[in-house]
mmCIF file of C-alpha atoms in Angstrom:
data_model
loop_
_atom_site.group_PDB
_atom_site.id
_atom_site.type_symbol
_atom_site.label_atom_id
_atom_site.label_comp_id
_atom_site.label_asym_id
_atom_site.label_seq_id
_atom_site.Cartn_x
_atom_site.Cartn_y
_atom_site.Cartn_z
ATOM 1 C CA UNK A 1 23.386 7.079 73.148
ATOM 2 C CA UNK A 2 25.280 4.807 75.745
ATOM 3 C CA UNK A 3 27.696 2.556 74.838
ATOM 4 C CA UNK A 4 26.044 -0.195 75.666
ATOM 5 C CA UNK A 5 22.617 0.766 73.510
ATOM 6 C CA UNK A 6 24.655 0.633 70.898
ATOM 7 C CA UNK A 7 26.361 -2.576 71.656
ATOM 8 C CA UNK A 8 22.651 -4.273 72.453
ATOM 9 C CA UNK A 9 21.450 -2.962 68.977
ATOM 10 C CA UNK A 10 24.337 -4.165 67.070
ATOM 11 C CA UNK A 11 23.883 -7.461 68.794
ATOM 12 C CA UNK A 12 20.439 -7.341 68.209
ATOM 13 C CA UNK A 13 20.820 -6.397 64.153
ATOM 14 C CA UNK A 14 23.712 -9.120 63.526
ATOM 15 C CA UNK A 15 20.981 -11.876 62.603
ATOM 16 C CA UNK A 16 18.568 -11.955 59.572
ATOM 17 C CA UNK A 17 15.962 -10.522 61.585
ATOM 18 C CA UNK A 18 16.295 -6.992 63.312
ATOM 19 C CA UNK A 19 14.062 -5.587 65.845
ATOM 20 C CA UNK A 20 12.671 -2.576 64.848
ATOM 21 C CA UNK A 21 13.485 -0.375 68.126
ATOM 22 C CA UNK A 22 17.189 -2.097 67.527
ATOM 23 C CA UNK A 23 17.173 -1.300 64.017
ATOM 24 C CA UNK A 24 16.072 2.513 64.768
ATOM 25 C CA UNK A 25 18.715 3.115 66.981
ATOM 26 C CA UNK A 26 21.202 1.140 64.764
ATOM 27 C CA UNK A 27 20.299 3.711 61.643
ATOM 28 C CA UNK A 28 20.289 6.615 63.998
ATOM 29 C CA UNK A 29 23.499 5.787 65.158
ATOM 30 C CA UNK A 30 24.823 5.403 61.837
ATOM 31 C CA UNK A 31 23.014 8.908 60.743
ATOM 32 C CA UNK A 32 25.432 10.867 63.564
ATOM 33 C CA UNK A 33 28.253 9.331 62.106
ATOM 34 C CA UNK A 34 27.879 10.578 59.036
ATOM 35 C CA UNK A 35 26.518 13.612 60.599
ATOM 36 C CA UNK A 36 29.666 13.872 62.703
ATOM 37 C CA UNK A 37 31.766 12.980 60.017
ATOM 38 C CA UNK A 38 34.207 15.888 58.302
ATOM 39 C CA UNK A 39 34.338 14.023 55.016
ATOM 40 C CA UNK A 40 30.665 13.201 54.450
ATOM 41 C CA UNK A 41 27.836 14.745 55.850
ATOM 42 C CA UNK A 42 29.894 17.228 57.529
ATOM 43 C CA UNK A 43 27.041 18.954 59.279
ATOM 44 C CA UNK A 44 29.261 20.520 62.412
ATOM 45 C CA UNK A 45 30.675 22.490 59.873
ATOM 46 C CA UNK A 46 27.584 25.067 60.095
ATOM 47 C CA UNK A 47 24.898 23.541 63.170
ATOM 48 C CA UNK A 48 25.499 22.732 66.580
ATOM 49 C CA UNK A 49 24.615 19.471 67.880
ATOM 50 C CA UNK A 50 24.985 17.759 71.183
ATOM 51 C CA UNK A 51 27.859 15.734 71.534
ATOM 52 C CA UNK A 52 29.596 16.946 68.192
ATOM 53 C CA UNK A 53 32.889 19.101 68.417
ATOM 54 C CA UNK A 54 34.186 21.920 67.431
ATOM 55 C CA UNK A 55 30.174 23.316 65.866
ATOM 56 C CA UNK A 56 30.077 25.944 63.227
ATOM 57 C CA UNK A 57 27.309 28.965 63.766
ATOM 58 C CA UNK A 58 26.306 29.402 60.464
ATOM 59 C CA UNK A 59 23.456 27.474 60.451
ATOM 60 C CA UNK A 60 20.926 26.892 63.312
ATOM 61 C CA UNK A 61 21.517 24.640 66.146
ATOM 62 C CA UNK A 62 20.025 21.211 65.813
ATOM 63 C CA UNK A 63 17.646 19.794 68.399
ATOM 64 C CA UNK A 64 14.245 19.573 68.544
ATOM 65 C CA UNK A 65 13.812 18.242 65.037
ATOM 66 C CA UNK A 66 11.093 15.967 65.558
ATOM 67 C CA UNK A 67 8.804 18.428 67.312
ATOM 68 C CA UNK A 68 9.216 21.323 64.583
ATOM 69 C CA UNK A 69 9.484 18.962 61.589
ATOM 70 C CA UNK A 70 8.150 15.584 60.174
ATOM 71 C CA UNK A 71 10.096 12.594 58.307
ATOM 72 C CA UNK A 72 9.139 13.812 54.902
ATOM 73 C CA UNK A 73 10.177 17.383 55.578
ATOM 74 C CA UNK A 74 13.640 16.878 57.196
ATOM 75 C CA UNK A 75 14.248 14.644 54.637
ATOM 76 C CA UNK A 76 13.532 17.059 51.704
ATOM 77 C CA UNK A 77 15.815 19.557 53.843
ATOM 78 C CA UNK A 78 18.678 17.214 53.687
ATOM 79 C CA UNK A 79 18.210 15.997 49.728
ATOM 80 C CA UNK A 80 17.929 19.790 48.684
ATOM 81 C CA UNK A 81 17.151 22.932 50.990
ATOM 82 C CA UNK A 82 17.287 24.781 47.625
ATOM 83 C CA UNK A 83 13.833 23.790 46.634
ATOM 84 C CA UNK A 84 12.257 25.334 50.050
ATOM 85 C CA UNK A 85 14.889 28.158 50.395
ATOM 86 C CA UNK A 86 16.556 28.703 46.849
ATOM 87 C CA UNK A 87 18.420 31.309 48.878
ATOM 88 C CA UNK A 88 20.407 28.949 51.578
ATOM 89 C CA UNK A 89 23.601 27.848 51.992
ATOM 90 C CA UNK A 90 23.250 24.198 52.647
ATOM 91 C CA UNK A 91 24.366 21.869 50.080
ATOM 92 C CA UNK A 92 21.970 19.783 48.303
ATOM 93 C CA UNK A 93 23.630 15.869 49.760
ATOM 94 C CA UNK A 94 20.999 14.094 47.463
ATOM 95 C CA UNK A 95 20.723 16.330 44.059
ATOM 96 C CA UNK A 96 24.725 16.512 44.810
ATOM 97 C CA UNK A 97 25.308 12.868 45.343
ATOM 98 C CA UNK A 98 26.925 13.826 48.528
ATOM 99 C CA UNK A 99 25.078 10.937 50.183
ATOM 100 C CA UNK A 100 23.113 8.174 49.386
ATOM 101 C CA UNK A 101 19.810 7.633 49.546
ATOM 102 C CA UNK A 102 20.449 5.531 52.649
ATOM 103 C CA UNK A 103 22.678 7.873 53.894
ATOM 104 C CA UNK A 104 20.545 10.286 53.853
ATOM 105 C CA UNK A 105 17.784 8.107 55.525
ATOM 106 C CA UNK A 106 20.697 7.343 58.283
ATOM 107 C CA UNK A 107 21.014 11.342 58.941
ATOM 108 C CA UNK A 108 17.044 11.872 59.252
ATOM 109 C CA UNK A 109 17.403 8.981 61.490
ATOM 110 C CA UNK A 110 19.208 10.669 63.675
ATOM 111 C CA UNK A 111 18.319 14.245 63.268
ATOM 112 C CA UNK A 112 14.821 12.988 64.837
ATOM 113 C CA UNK A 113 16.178 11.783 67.710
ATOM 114 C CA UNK A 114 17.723 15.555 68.734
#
């Protein structure tokens, strides 16, 4: 997302009222900085993703999200994996308390628009 998206959503969102295209990029861009971030959602560590550095290959690469799953799904993936695949290796950022609810919302945000 271009700089200046970003600056026209964050414009946009600074009132009392917030668009809702302004507001979706706004949480999406928030998701892929917690995404991107080592000390919270951390998710380089194991995926690739465009525009992140330094990707782990652990997990699969993220893109495409939207067209394989929907809202409800990626966000059960993020909360807890373990439910779907007791055997994987991605930690459980709701049931852990790793993120927030909102965080978490932030994140699915963004993983939709790879």
């Amino acid at each position: 997302m271009s700089a200046l998206v970003l600056g026209l959503s964050l414009v946009a969102c600074t009132g009392l009222a917030c668009t809702g295209s302004a507001r979706a990029q706004s949480a999406a861009s928030e998701g892929q900085k917690l995404a991107f971030d080592r000390g919270k959602g951390n998710c380089l560590t194991c995926h690739v993703i465009k525009g992140g550095d330094l990707p782990g290959s652990i997990g699969p690469k993220l893109e495409g999200l939207a067209s394989k799953y929907d809202r409800a799904e990626l966000m059960a993936i993020v909360t807890d994996e373990t439910k779907r695949n007791p055997q994987t290796v991605m930690p459980p950022f709701g049931r852990n308390r790793i993120l927030t609810e909102q965080e978490i919302n932030a994140v699915v945000d963004f993983l939709q628009t790879l």
